[in-house]
Amino acid sequence: MNEVIQNNIKFEFFYDVYFSKDIFHPENSDLINIISKIDSKEINTVSIFIDQGVIENHLDLVDKILYYFKMHRAKLKLLGSPLSVPGGEVCKTNVSVLEGIYQKLHDDRADRHTFVLAIGGGAMLDTVGYAAATTHRGIRLLRIPTTVLAQNDAGIGVKAGVNRFGIKNFIGSFIIPCAVVNDALFLSTLSDRDKKSGMAEAVKAALIRDDVFFEWLESNVEDLVCFKEDAVRYMIKRCAELHLLQITTGGDPFETGSNRPLDFGHWAAHKLETMSEYELRHGEAVAIGMAIDTRYSLDTRRITRIDYERIISLMMKLDFKLEHQAMKQRNESGVLVLLDGIDEFREHLGGESTITVLDSIGSGVEINDISINMMEQSISSLLHEVQ
Ligand SMILES: NC(=O)c1ccc[n+]([C@@H]2O[C@H](COP(=O)([O-])OP(=O)(O)OC[C@H]3O[C@@H](n4cnc5c(N)ncnc54)[C@H](O)[C@@H]3O)[C@@H](O)[C@H]2O)c1
Ligand SMILES: [Zn+2]
């Protein structure tokens, strides 16, 4: 080596997660204020994408948005018409959906100063986010998550990904949104299944980071099950806070190491989602994945039987089914197919096989010495107890 040019690039990123209600109401000025705070130029251009499931349940939404932009035309310019994007996992799996998003960004002549407004569930936000990250090497993304899971987890972080080769998030990118607006109005139309599914991520955040939040979830479980607004609002906000704390202070926002500290229960969850051909919702799969890793934490004598029972009991009270037939599926050699999830989880990041287990309620730890035999036993014991 004769010469070297050393480079050291330092960045600081800022983005805020706002909580509002009915942001496209003509008298609600939150959105225009947020956009103007990010970019004070006279007129900002906006390209809008909406989850089809949201459009079907909020029949006046498109007209409301068009009226909103008409009212604020002195400061906001809407590019083209809002594009309806299929919601759910299909949009991450079907290449033509991504193509349609690129097409609109092209037709809109969106540039790096344009705000891409993505309104929808986690899957749709992932897909639009990935398109925004890769168009012109990155267009500004303003997310408006519309499910519990998207408001407390998927929509507030710095990742976007789509599925290929039967692997979740095989293609993806890190993208820092310019802002996130959690609008409580959207949650009212969620199916019971999706109201509940997102609560799994709150249980996860509590289990690995915050025992007081776990106790709060235990005490408020009845209000959460019937989706009482105050309880739901606090659950989403605290979960989002814990998630953001990890991203901003955890020291590895772009996951360059071997661990994914926020992904407790996720090695099994991702595998179960693909094995069930996405019949399982992400949150439902996370609940099962957490039950497995909680059982493993008990079987490896990290947590007490009492804590194990508290955790399983909370998830059952939240009405999560903690078993699925895919947990019993074996390959030709008689090995549980689900266990492949551990290696696939590692392949996503590289480095050592790492999963998160519990040392106590509120304290998640990453481990590398995973006993496959013990994990198989833990899955079997769990099935025995919850079936
Ligand atoms: N990027 C990340 O960091 C990250 C983190 C966690 C999860 N995820 C991803 O998020 C996805 C799951 O997201 P999800 O749980 O929000 O589900 P989802 O996006 O699959 O949406 C579920 C269903 O709800 C519909 N829907 C959305 N908003 C609605 C509303 N307000 N009213 C009625 N129906 C509505 C959708 O059309 C869809 O049919 C998974 O693909 C998961 O991998 C991403
Ligand atoms: Zn998750």
Tab-separated table of C-alpha atoms and ligand atoms in Angstrom:
chain	number	residue	atom	x	y	z
A	1	MET	CA	0.000	0.000	0.000
A	2	ASN	CA	1.527	3.301	-1.095
A	3	GLU	CA	-1.025	5.885	-0.164
A	4	VAL	CA	-4.333	6.150	1.629
A	5	ILE	CA	-7.017	8.800	1.726
A	6	GLN	CA	-8.798	8.526	5.033
A	7	ASN	CA	-12.401	9.618	5.275
A	8	ASN	CA	-14.593	10.247	8.256
A	9	ILE	CA	-18.154	11.330	7.609
A	10	LYS	CA	-20.263	12.358	10.562
A	11	PHE	CA	-23.987	12.886	10.328
A	12	GLU	CA	-26.649	14.022	12.695
A	13	PHE	CA	-30.253	13.228	11.921
A	14	PHE	CA	-33.359	14.746	13.439
A	15	TYR	CA	-36.927	13.639	13.044
A	16	ASP	CA	-39.945	14.020	15.253
A	17	VAL	CA	-42.848	11.670	15.851
A	18	TYR	CA	-46.041	13.701	16.313
A	19	PHE	CA	-49.382	12.632	17.759
A	20	SER	CA	-52.501	14.240	16.344
A	21	LYS	CA	-56.090	13.476	15.433
A	22	ASP	CA	-57.798	14.016	12.093
A	23	ILE	CA	-54.848	15.721	10.426
A	24	PHE	CA	-56.661	16.367	7.160
A	25	HIS	CA	-59.515	18.174	8.883
A	26	PRO	CA	-59.665	21.652	7.313
A	27	GLU	CA	-59.068	23.291	10.687
A	28	ASN	CA	-56.180	21.070	11.742
A	29	SER	CA	-52.950	22.853	10.832
A	30	ASP	CA	-50.526	20.258	12.254
A	31	LEU	CA	-49.443	18.813	8.918
A	32	ILE	CA	-48.778	22.090	7.179
A	33	ASN	CA	-46.874	23.315	10.234
A	34	ILE	CA	-44.756	20.162	10.305
A	35	ILE	CA	-43.901	20.438	6.601
A	36	SER	CA	-43.106	24.145	6.881
A	37	LYS	CA	-40.882	23.474	9.893
A	38	ILE	CA	-38.878	20.954	7.878
A	39	ASP	CA	-38.658	23.159	4.803
A	40	SER	CA	-39.519	26.830	5.025
A	41	LYS	CA	-39.497	27.425	1.279
A	42	GLU	CA	-42.582	29.150	-0.153
A	43	ILE	CA	-44.204	26.106	-1.754
A	44	ASN	CA	-43.462	22.462	-0.992
A	45	THR	CA	-44.408	19.648	-3.365
A	46	VAL	CA	-46.113	16.521	-2.049
A	47	SER	CA	-46.708	13.109	-3.624
A	48	ILE	CA	-49.277	10.977	-1.773
A	49	PHE	CA	-49.660	7.194	-1.386
A	50	ILE	CA	-52.530	5.641	0.556
A	51	ASP	CA	-53.088	2.079	1.763
A	52	GLN	CA	-56.123	0.664	-0.052
A	53	GLY	CA	-57.440	-0.737	3.238
A	54	VAL	CA	-57.456	2.808	4.613
A	55	ILE	CA	-59.279	4.193	1.571
A	56	GLU	CA	-61.935	1.457	1.818
A	57	ASN	CA	-62.563	2.270	5.460
A	58	HIS	CA	-62.357	6.067	5.237
A	59	LEU	CA	-64.484	6.742	2.193
A	60	ASP	CA	-64.184	10.527	2.495
A	61	LEU	CA	-60.375	10.523	2.909
A	62	VAL	CA	-59.308	11.237	-0.671
A	63	ASP	CA	-61.805	14.117	-1.018
A	64	LYS	CA	-60.735	15.442	2.367
A	65	ILE	CA	-57.085	15.398	1.303
A	66	LEU	CA	-57.874	17.097	-2.012
A	67	TYR	CA	-59.796	19.806	-0.151
A	68	TYR	CA	-56.952	20.181	2.370
A	69	PHE	CA	-54.424	20.736	-0.391
A	70	LYS	CA	-56.763	23.146	-2.172
A	71	MET	CA	-57.105	25.188	1.006
A	72	HIS	CA	-53.345	25.226	1.527
A	73	ARG	CA	-52.388	25.673	-2.133
A	74	ALA	CA	-50.348	28.771	-1.320
A	75	LYS	CA	-47.874	26.559	0.558
A	76	LEU	CA	-48.426	23.002	-0.615
A	77	LYS	CA	-48.549	21.661	-4.151
A	78	LEU	CA	-50.071	18.230	-4.619
A	79	LEU	CA	-48.364	16.258	-7.400
A	80	GLY	CA	-50.805	14.081	-9.366
A	81	SER	CA	-53.604	12.246	-7.547
A	82	PRO	CA	-53.066	10.158	-4.419
A	83	LEU	CA	-52.190	6.587	-5.413
A	84	SER	CA	-54.025	3.717	-3.765
A	85	VAL	CA	-51.532	0.977	-2.824
A	86	PRO	CA	-52.724	-2.537	-1.841
A	87	GLY	CA	-52.331	-2.992	1.911
A	88	GLY	CA	-50.958	-5.995	3.784
A	89	GLU	CA	-48.038	-8.279	3.003
A	90	VAL	CA	-49.035	-8.622	-0.656
A	91	CYS	CA	-47.617	-5.171	-1.351
A	92	LYS	CA	-44.186	-6.247	-0.036
A	93	THR	CA	-44.265	-9.457	-2.044
A	94	ASN	CA	-45.743	-8.441	-5.381
A	95	VAL	CA	-43.116	-6.639	-7.495
A	96	SER	CA	-45.726	-4.837	-9.564
A	97	VAL	CA	-46.815	-2.824	-6.515
A	98	LEU	CA	-43.335	-1.387	-6.100
A	99	GLU	CA	-43.198	-0.702	-9.822
A	100	GLY	CA	-46.477	1.241	-9.608
A	101	ILE	CA	-45.027	3.434	-6.840
A	102	TYR	CA	-41.897	4.197	-8.885
A	103	GLN	CA	-44.139	4.971	-11.859
A	104	LYS	CA	-46.109	7.563	-9.916
A	105	LEU	CA	-42.929	9.170	-8.532
A	106	HIS	CA	-41.679	9.371	-12.098
A	107	ASP	CA	-44.990	10.727	-13.454
A	108	ASP	CA	-45.157	13.257	-10.612
A	109	ARG	CA	-41.609	14.380	-11.434
A	110	ALA	CA	-40.868	14.016	-7.745
A	111	ASP	CA	-37.395	15.191	-6.736
A	112	ARG	CA	-35.359	15.078	-3.561
A	113	HIS	CA	-37.168	18.111	-2.204
A	114	THR	CA	-40.568	16.487	-2.656
A	115	PHE	CA	-42.342	15.126	0.406
A	116	VAL	CA	-43.510	11.541	-0.138
A	117	LEU	CA	-46.526	11.195	2.148
A	118	ALA	CA	-47.202	7.535	2.929
A	119	ILE	CA	-50.473	6.819	4.722
A	120	GLY	CA	-50.988	3.212	5.736
A	121	GLY	CA	-50.087	0.062	7.625
A	122	GLY	CA	-46.574	-1.239	8.228
A	123	ALA	CA	-46.395	-3.289	5.035
A	124	MET	CA	-47.438	-0.430	2.784
A	125	LEU	CA	-45.118	2.005	4.625
A	126	ASP	CA	-42.245	-0.444	4.116
A	127	THR	CA	-42.913	-0.612	0.377
A	128	VAL	CA	-43.407	3.106	-0.202
A	129	GLY	CA	-40.461	3.807	2.125
A	130	TYR	CA	-38.215	1.560	0.074
A	131	ALA	CA	-39.335	3.242	-3.153
A	132	ALA	CA	-38.720	6.682	-1.607
A	133	ALA	CA	-35.270	5.596	-0.380
A	134	THR	CA	-34.221	4.403	-3.821
A	135	THR	CA	-35.778	7.012	-6.104
A	136	HIS	CA	-33.231	9.698	-6.925
A	137	ARG	CA	-31.166	8.011	-4.170
A	138	GLY	CA	-33.596	9.197	-1.559
A	139	ILE	CA	-36.697	11.365	-1.464
A	140	ARG	CA	-38.032	12.841	1.768
A	141	LEU	CA	-40.438	10.458	3.476
A	142	LEU	CA	-43.211	11.621	5.793
A	143	ARG	CA	-45.012	8.635	7.283
A	144	ILE	CA	-48.586	8.645	8.513
A	145	PRO	CA	-49.006	5.183	10.067
A	146	THR	CA	-52.568	3.914	10.319
A	147	THR	CA	-52.344	0.674	12.330
A	148	VAL	CA	-51.379	0.113	15.955
A	149	LEU	CA	-48.289	-1.791	14.870
A	150	ALA	CA	-47.246	0.918	12.436
A	151	GLN	CA	-47.789	3.696	15.003
A	152	ASN	CA	-45.838	2.013	17.792
A	153	ASP	CA	-43.162	0.253	15.748
A	154	ALA	CA	-43.025	-0.226	11.962
A	155	GLY	CA	-43.785	3.369	10.969
A	156	ILE	CA	-41.564	5.237	13.409
A	157	GLY	CA	-38.150	3.688	12.821
A	158	VAL	CA	-35.450	3.900	10.169
A	159	LYS	CA	-35.969	0.778	8.086
A	160	ALA	CA	-37.850	-0.157	4.944
A	161	GLY	CA	-37.939	-3.497	3.205
A	162	VAL	CA	-39.783	-5.741	0.779
A	163	ASN	CA	-39.851	-9.537	0.474
A	164	ARG	CA	-38.093	-11.649	-2.177
A	165	PHE	CA	-37.170	-15.339	-2.602
A	166	GLY	CA	-39.635	-16.183	0.157
A	167	ILE	CA	-37.563	-14.179	2.651
A	168	LYS	CA	-38.996	-11.251	4.546
A	169	ASN	CA	-37.301	-7.910	3.985
A	170	PHE	CA	-34.672	-9.479	1.727
A	171	ILE	CA	-34.504	-6.222	-0.215
A	172	GLY	CA	-34.468	-3.054	1.792
A	173	SER	CA	-32.779	0.062	2.932
A	174	PHE	CA	-32.349	2.259	5.939
A	175	ILE	CA	-34.299	5.467	5.534
A	176	ILE	CA	-34.695	8.194	8.082
A	177	PRO	CA	-38.133	9.742	7.729
A	178	CYS	CA	-38.334	13.524	7.827
A	179	ALA	CA	-41.278	13.169	10.238
A	180	VAL	CA	-43.918	10.732	11.421
A	181	VAL	CA	-47.479	11.733	12.273
A	182	ASN	CA	-49.533	9.255	14.305
A	183	ASP	CA	-53.175	10.131	13.666
A	184	ALA	CA	-55.466	8.411	16.188
A	185	LEU	CA	-58.489	8.794	13.913
A	186	PHE	CA	-57.318	6.027	11.608
A	187	LEU	CA	-57.218	3.392	14.351
A	188	SER	CA	-61.005	3.385	14.803
A	189	THR	CA	-61.567	1.425	11.588
A	190	LEU	CA	-59.026	-1.338	12.190
A	191	SER	CA	-60.278	-4.907	12.317
A	192	ASP	CA	-60.235	-6.472	15.798
A	193	ARG	CA	-57.381	-8.605	14.566
A	194	ASP	CA	-55.218	-5.606	13.627
A	195	LYS	CA	-56.124	-3.660	16.777
A	196	LYS	CA	-54.725	-6.504	18.826
A	197	SER	CA	-51.832	-7.554	16.607
A	198	GLY	CA	-49.846	-4.350	17.161
A	199	MET	CA	-50.019	-4.741	20.927
A	200	ALA	CA	-47.493	-7.577	20.653
A	201	GLU	CA	-44.767	-5.007	19.926
A	202	ALA	CA	-45.703	-3.123	23.116
A	203	VAL	CA	-45.369	-6.341	25.138
A	204	LYS	CA	-42.014	-6.858	23.421
A	205	ALA	CA	-40.715	-3.376	24.249
A	206	ALA	CA	-41.842	-3.764	27.864
A	207	LEU	CA	-40.260	-7.208	28.218
A	208	ILE	CA	-36.831	-6.207	26.966
A	209	ARG	CA	-36.641	-2.650	28.315
A	210	ASP	CA	-39.223	-1.541	30.859
A	211	ASP	CA	-40.688	-3.577	33.728
A	212	VAL	CA	-42.859	-0.662	34.851
A	213	PHE	CA	-44.480	-0.568	31.414
A	214	PHE	CA	-45.028	-4.313	31.659
A	215	GLU	CA	-46.856	-3.809	34.971
A	216	TRP	CA	-48.894	-1.051	33.342
A	217	LEU	CA	-49.868	-3.445	30.524
A	218	GLU	CA	-50.917	-6.041	33.114
A	219	SER	CA	-53.041	-3.518	35.011
A	220	ASN	CA	-54.654	-2.092	31.878
A	221	VAL	CA	-55.171	-5.261	29.908
A	222	GLU	CA	-58.971	-5.067	30.067
A	223	ASP	CA	-59.029	-1.527	28.667
A	224	LEU	CA	-56.585	-2.573	25.960
A	225	VAL	CA	-58.668	-5.575	24.958
A	226	CYS	CA	-61.711	-3.354	24.447
A	227	PHE	CA	-59.522	-0.729	22.761
A	228	LYS	CA	-60.258	2.155	25.164
A	229	GLU	CA	-58.807	5.256	23.587
A	230	ASP	CA	-56.735	6.535	26.533
A	231	ALA	CA	-55.160	3.153	27.211
A	232	VAL	CA	-54.402	2.598	23.529
A	233	ARG	CA	-52.876	6.064	23.206
A	234	TYR	CA	-50.529	5.517	26.175
A	235	MET	CA	-49.595	2.010	25.010
A	236	ILE	CA	-48.645	3.311	21.554
A	237	LYS	CA	-46.739	6.324	22.885
A	238	ARG	CA	-44.687	4.388	25.468
A	239	CYS	CA	-43.867	1.635	22.978
A	240	ALA	CA	-42.814	4.219	20.379
A	241	GLU	CA	-40.666	6.001	22.985
A	242	LEU	CA	-38.836	2.810	23.929
A	243	HIS	CA	-38.313	1.932	20.281
A	244	LEU	CA	-36.941	5.386	19.464
A	245	LEU	CA	-34.713	5.368	22.530
A	246	GLN	CA	-33.000	2.265	21.195
A	247	ILE	CA	-32.507	3.840	17.762
A	248	THR	CA	-31.229	7.165	19.076
A	249	THR	CA	-29.149	6.035	22.048
A	250	GLY	CA	-28.424	2.345	21.385
A	251	GLY	CA	-25.255	3.197	19.481
A	252	ASP	CA	-26.041	1.199	16.326
A	253	PRO	CA	-29.043	2.696	14.512
A	254	PHE	CA	-28.098	1.024	11.238
A	255	GLU	CA	-27.515	-2.395	12.807
A	256	THR	CA	-23.924	-2.916	11.716
A	257	GLY	CA	-23.246	-5.425	14.493
A	258	SER	CA	-24.575	-8.959	14.845
A	259	ASN	CA	-27.543	-8.143	17.010
A	260	ARG	CA	-30.965	-6.639	16.564
A	261	PRO	CA	-31.790	-5.604	20.109
A	262	LEU	CA	-35.378	-4.657	19.291
A	263	ASP	CA	-36.147	-7.977	17.684
A	264	PHE	CA	-37.023	-10.160	20.678
A	265	GLY	CA	-39.080	-13.098	19.430
A	266	HIS	CA	-38.501	-12.115	15.815
A	267	TRP	CA	-36.328	-14.980	14.552
A	268	ALA	CA	-39.304	-17.298	15.013
A	269	ALA	CA	-41.842	-14.627	14.040
A	270	HIS	CA	-40.320	-14.007	10.614
A	271	LYS	CA	-40.046	-17.736	9.928
A	272	LEU	CA	-43.640	-18.359	11.033
A	273	GLU	CA	-44.891	-15.524	8.838
A	274	THR	CA	-43.295	-17.050	5.750
A	275	MET	CA	-44.208	-20.624	6.708
A	276	SER	CA	-47.844	-19.606	7.118
A	277	GLU	CA	-47.639	-17.774	3.767
A	278	TYR	CA	-48.432	-14.577	5.652
A	279	GLU	CA	-51.694	-15.939	6.996
A	280	LEU	CA	-50.272	-14.903	10.386
A	281	ARG	CA	-50.064	-11.162	10.979
A	282	HIS	CA	-46.630	-9.839	11.994
A	283	GLY	CA	-47.831	-9.058	15.533
A	284	GLU	CA	-49.478	-12.468	15.916
A	285	ALA	CA	-46.247	-14.160	14.853
A	286	VAL	CA	-44.240	-11.929	17.219
A	287	ALA	CA	-46.473	-13.028	20.126
A	288	ILE	CA	-45.708	-16.696	19.359
A	289	GLY	CA	-42.010	-15.907	18.858
A	290	MET	CA	-41.876	-14.146	22.235
A	291	ALA	CA	-43.635	-17.071	23.913
A	292	ILE	CA	-40.962	-19.417	22.483
A	293	ASP	CA	-38.045	-17.239	23.598
A	294	THR	CA	-39.666	-16.674	26.986
A	295	ARG	CA	-39.990	-20.423	27.405
A	296	TYR	CA	-36.339	-20.792	26.339
A	297	SER	CA	-35.392	-18.154	28.938
A	298	LEU	CA	-37.195	-20.249	31.568
A	299	ASP	CA	-35.658	-23.520	30.391
A	300	THR	CA	-32.155	-22.008	30.488
A	301	ARG	CA	-32.871	-20.768	34.043
A	302	ARG	CA	-32.702	-17.085	33.231
A	303	ILE	CA	-36.183	-16.213	34.420
A	304	THR	CA	-38.419	-17.625	37.120
A	305	ARG	CA	-41.511	-19.758	36.550
A	306	ILE	CA	-43.559	-16.906	38.058
A	307	ASP	CA	-42.273	-14.416	35.487
A	308	TYR	CA	-42.813	-16.934	32.693
A	309	GLU	CA	-46.421	-17.385	33.759
A	310	ARG	CA	-47.014	-13.628	34.035
A	311	ILE	CA	-45.755	-13.141	30.483
A	312	ILE	CA	-47.785	-15.989	28.973
A	313	SER	CA	-50.848	-14.907	30.925
A	314	LEU	CA	-50.618	-11.300	29.663
A	315	MET	CA	-50.390	-12.450	26.058
A	316	MET	CA	-53.313	-14.811	26.518
A	317	LYS	CA	-55.410	-12.071	28.105
A	318	LEU	CA	-54.602	-9.952	25.056
A	319	ASP	CA	-56.102	-12.873	23.167
A	320	PHE	CA	-52.987	-13.987	21.311
A	321	LYS	CA	-52.912	-17.601	20.180
A	322	LEU	CA	-49.499	-18.887	21.217
A	323	GLU	CA	-49.401	-21.873	18.919
A	324	HIS	CA	-49.578	-22.513	15.216
A	325	GLN	CA	-49.398	-25.718	13.226
A	326	ALA	CA	-46.182	-24.514	11.526
A	327	MET	CA	-44.470	-24.966	14.901
A	328	LYS	CA	-44.794	-28.732	14.468
A	329	GLN	CA	-43.667	-29.019	10.838
A	330	ARG	CA	-40.555	-31.185	10.334
A	331	ASN	CA	-38.216	-31.634	7.354
A	332	GLU	CA	-37.228	-35.010	5.845
A	333	SER	CA	-34.570	-35.435	8.528
A	334	GLY	CA	-37.175	-34.945	11.243
A	335	VAL	CA	-35.887	-31.501	12.316
A	336	LEU	CA	-38.350	-28.703	13.090
A	337	VAL	CA	-38.431	-26.390	10.042
A	338	LEU	CA	-39.051	-23.433	12.349
A	339	LEU	CA	-35.521	-23.799	13.750
A	340	ASP	CA	-34.120	-22.748	10.339
A	341	GLY	CA	-35.377	-19.310	11.365
A	342	ILE	CA	-32.378	-18.898	13.681
A	343	ASP	CA	-29.916	-19.219	10.824
A	344	GLU	CA	-32.010	-17.123	8.444
A	345	PHE	CA	-32.100	-14.407	11.105
A	346	ARG	CA	-28.294	-14.499	11.247
A	347	GLU	CA	-27.968	-14.429	7.457
A	348	HIS	CA	-29.910	-11.171	7.343
A	349	LEU	CA	-27.211	-9.393	9.347
A	350	GLY	CA	-24.154	-11.582	9.047
A	351	GLY	CA	-21.850	-12.122	12.001
A	352	GLU	CA	-22.597	-14.479	14.850
A	353	SER	CA	-25.964	-16.091	15.477
A	354	THR	CA	-27.576	-13.812	18.023
A	355	ILE	CA	-30.998	-13.861	19.617
A	356	THR	CA	-32.495	-11.916	22.491
A	357	VAL	CA	-33.629	-13.709	25.625
A	358	LEU	CA	-34.879	-12.416	28.975
A	359	ASP	CA	-32.908	-12.096	32.194
A	360	SER	CA	-36.018	-10.791	33.903
A	361	ILE	CA	-39.151	-8.894	32.939
A	362	GLY	CA	-37.858	-5.581	31.550
A	363	SER	CA	-34.387	-6.862	30.757
A	364	GLY	CA	-33.530	-8.409	27.399
A	365	VAL	CA	-30.015	-9.726	26.710
A	366	GLU	CA	-28.418	-10.912	23.491
A	367	ILE	CA	-26.889	-14.366	23.469
A	368	ASN	CA	-24.795	-16.240	20.901
A	369	ASP	CA	-24.641	-19.707	22.435
A	370	ILE	CA	-28.035	-20.940	21.327
A	371	SER	CA	-28.770	-24.581	22.086
A	372	ILE	CA	-30.864	-25.903	19.222
A	373	ASN	CA	-31.812	-28.991	21.224
A	374	MET	CA	-33.013	-26.887	24.109
A	375	MET	CA	-34.904	-24.594	21.742
A	376	GLU	CA	-36.683	-27.596	20.255
A	377	GLN	CA	-37.571	-28.740	23.749
A	378	SER	CA	-38.827	-25.247	24.651
A	379	ILE	CA	-41.081	-25.177	21.588
A	380	SER	CA	-42.479	-28.563	22.499
A	381	SER	CA	-43.053	-27.608	26.178
A	382	LEU	CA	-44.773	-24.405	25.129
A	383	LEU	CA	-47.055	-26.272	22.736
A	384	HIS	CA	-47.865	-28.748	25.461
A	385	GLU	CA	-48.940	-25.953	27.816
A	386	VAL	CA	-50.875	-23.646	25.528
A	387	GLN	CA	-52.699	-26.086	23.256
B	1	LIG	N1	-39.784	-1.257	8.790
B	1	LIG	C1	-39.836	-1.687	10.025
B	1	LIG	O1	-39.019	-1.296	10.854
B	1	LIG	C2	-40.889	-2.670	10.447
B	1	LIG	C3	-41.030	-2.994	11.800
B	1	LIG	C4	-42.043	-3.867	12.181
B	1	LIG	C5	-42.891	-4.403	11.222
B	1	LIG	N2	-42.725	-4.082	9.910
B	1	LIG	C6	-43.607	-4.633	8.891
B	1	LIG	O2	-44.925	-4.136	9.059
B	1	LIG	C7	-45.842	-5.063	8.468
B	1	LIG	C8	-47.054	-5.265	9.358
B	1	LIG	O3	-47.707	-4.045	9.498
B	1	LIG	P1	-49.173	-3.909	10.101
B	1	LIG	O4	-49.327	-4.748	11.306
B	1	LIG	O5	-49.416	-2.446	10.202
B	1	LIG	O6	-50.114	-4.615	9.053
B	1	LIG	P2	-50.365	-4.386	7.497
B	1	LIG	O7	-49.615	-3.233	6.984
B	1	LIG	O8	-50.138	-5.708	6.892
B	1	LIG	O9	-51.921	-4.007	7.459
B	1	LIG	C9	-52.902	-4.930	7.850
B	1	LIG	C10	-54.225	-4.632	7.141
B	1	LIG	O10	-54.827	-3.443	7.672
B	1	LIG	C11	-55.260	-2.577	6.597
B	1	LIG	N3	-55.299	-1.239	7.188
B	1	LIG	C12	-54.262	-0.388	7.402
B	1	LIG	N4	-54.692	0.689	8.068
B	1	LIG	C13	-56.027	0.539	8.275
B	1	LIG	C14	-57.032	1.318	8.916
B	1	LIG	N5	-56.720	2.457	9.530
B	1	LIG	N6	-58.297	0.849	8.919
B	1	LIG	C15	-58.607	-0.341	8.352
B	1	LIG	N7	-57.711	-1.129	7.735
B	1	LIG	C16	-56.431	-0.692	7.701
B	1	LIG	C17	-54.273	-2.850	5.500
B	1	LIG	O11	-54.818	-2.524	4.247
B	1	LIG	C18	-54.067	-4.368	5.648
B	1	LIG	O12	-55.065	-5.051	4.977
B	1	LIG	C19	-45.059	-6.332	8.222
B	1	LIG	O13	-44.759	-6.437	6.853
B	1	LIG	C20	-43.778	-6.120	8.996
B	1	LIG	O14	-42.685	-6.818	8.449
B	1	LIG	C21	-41.768	-3.215	9.509
B	2	ZN	ZN	-41.790	-6.504	14.737
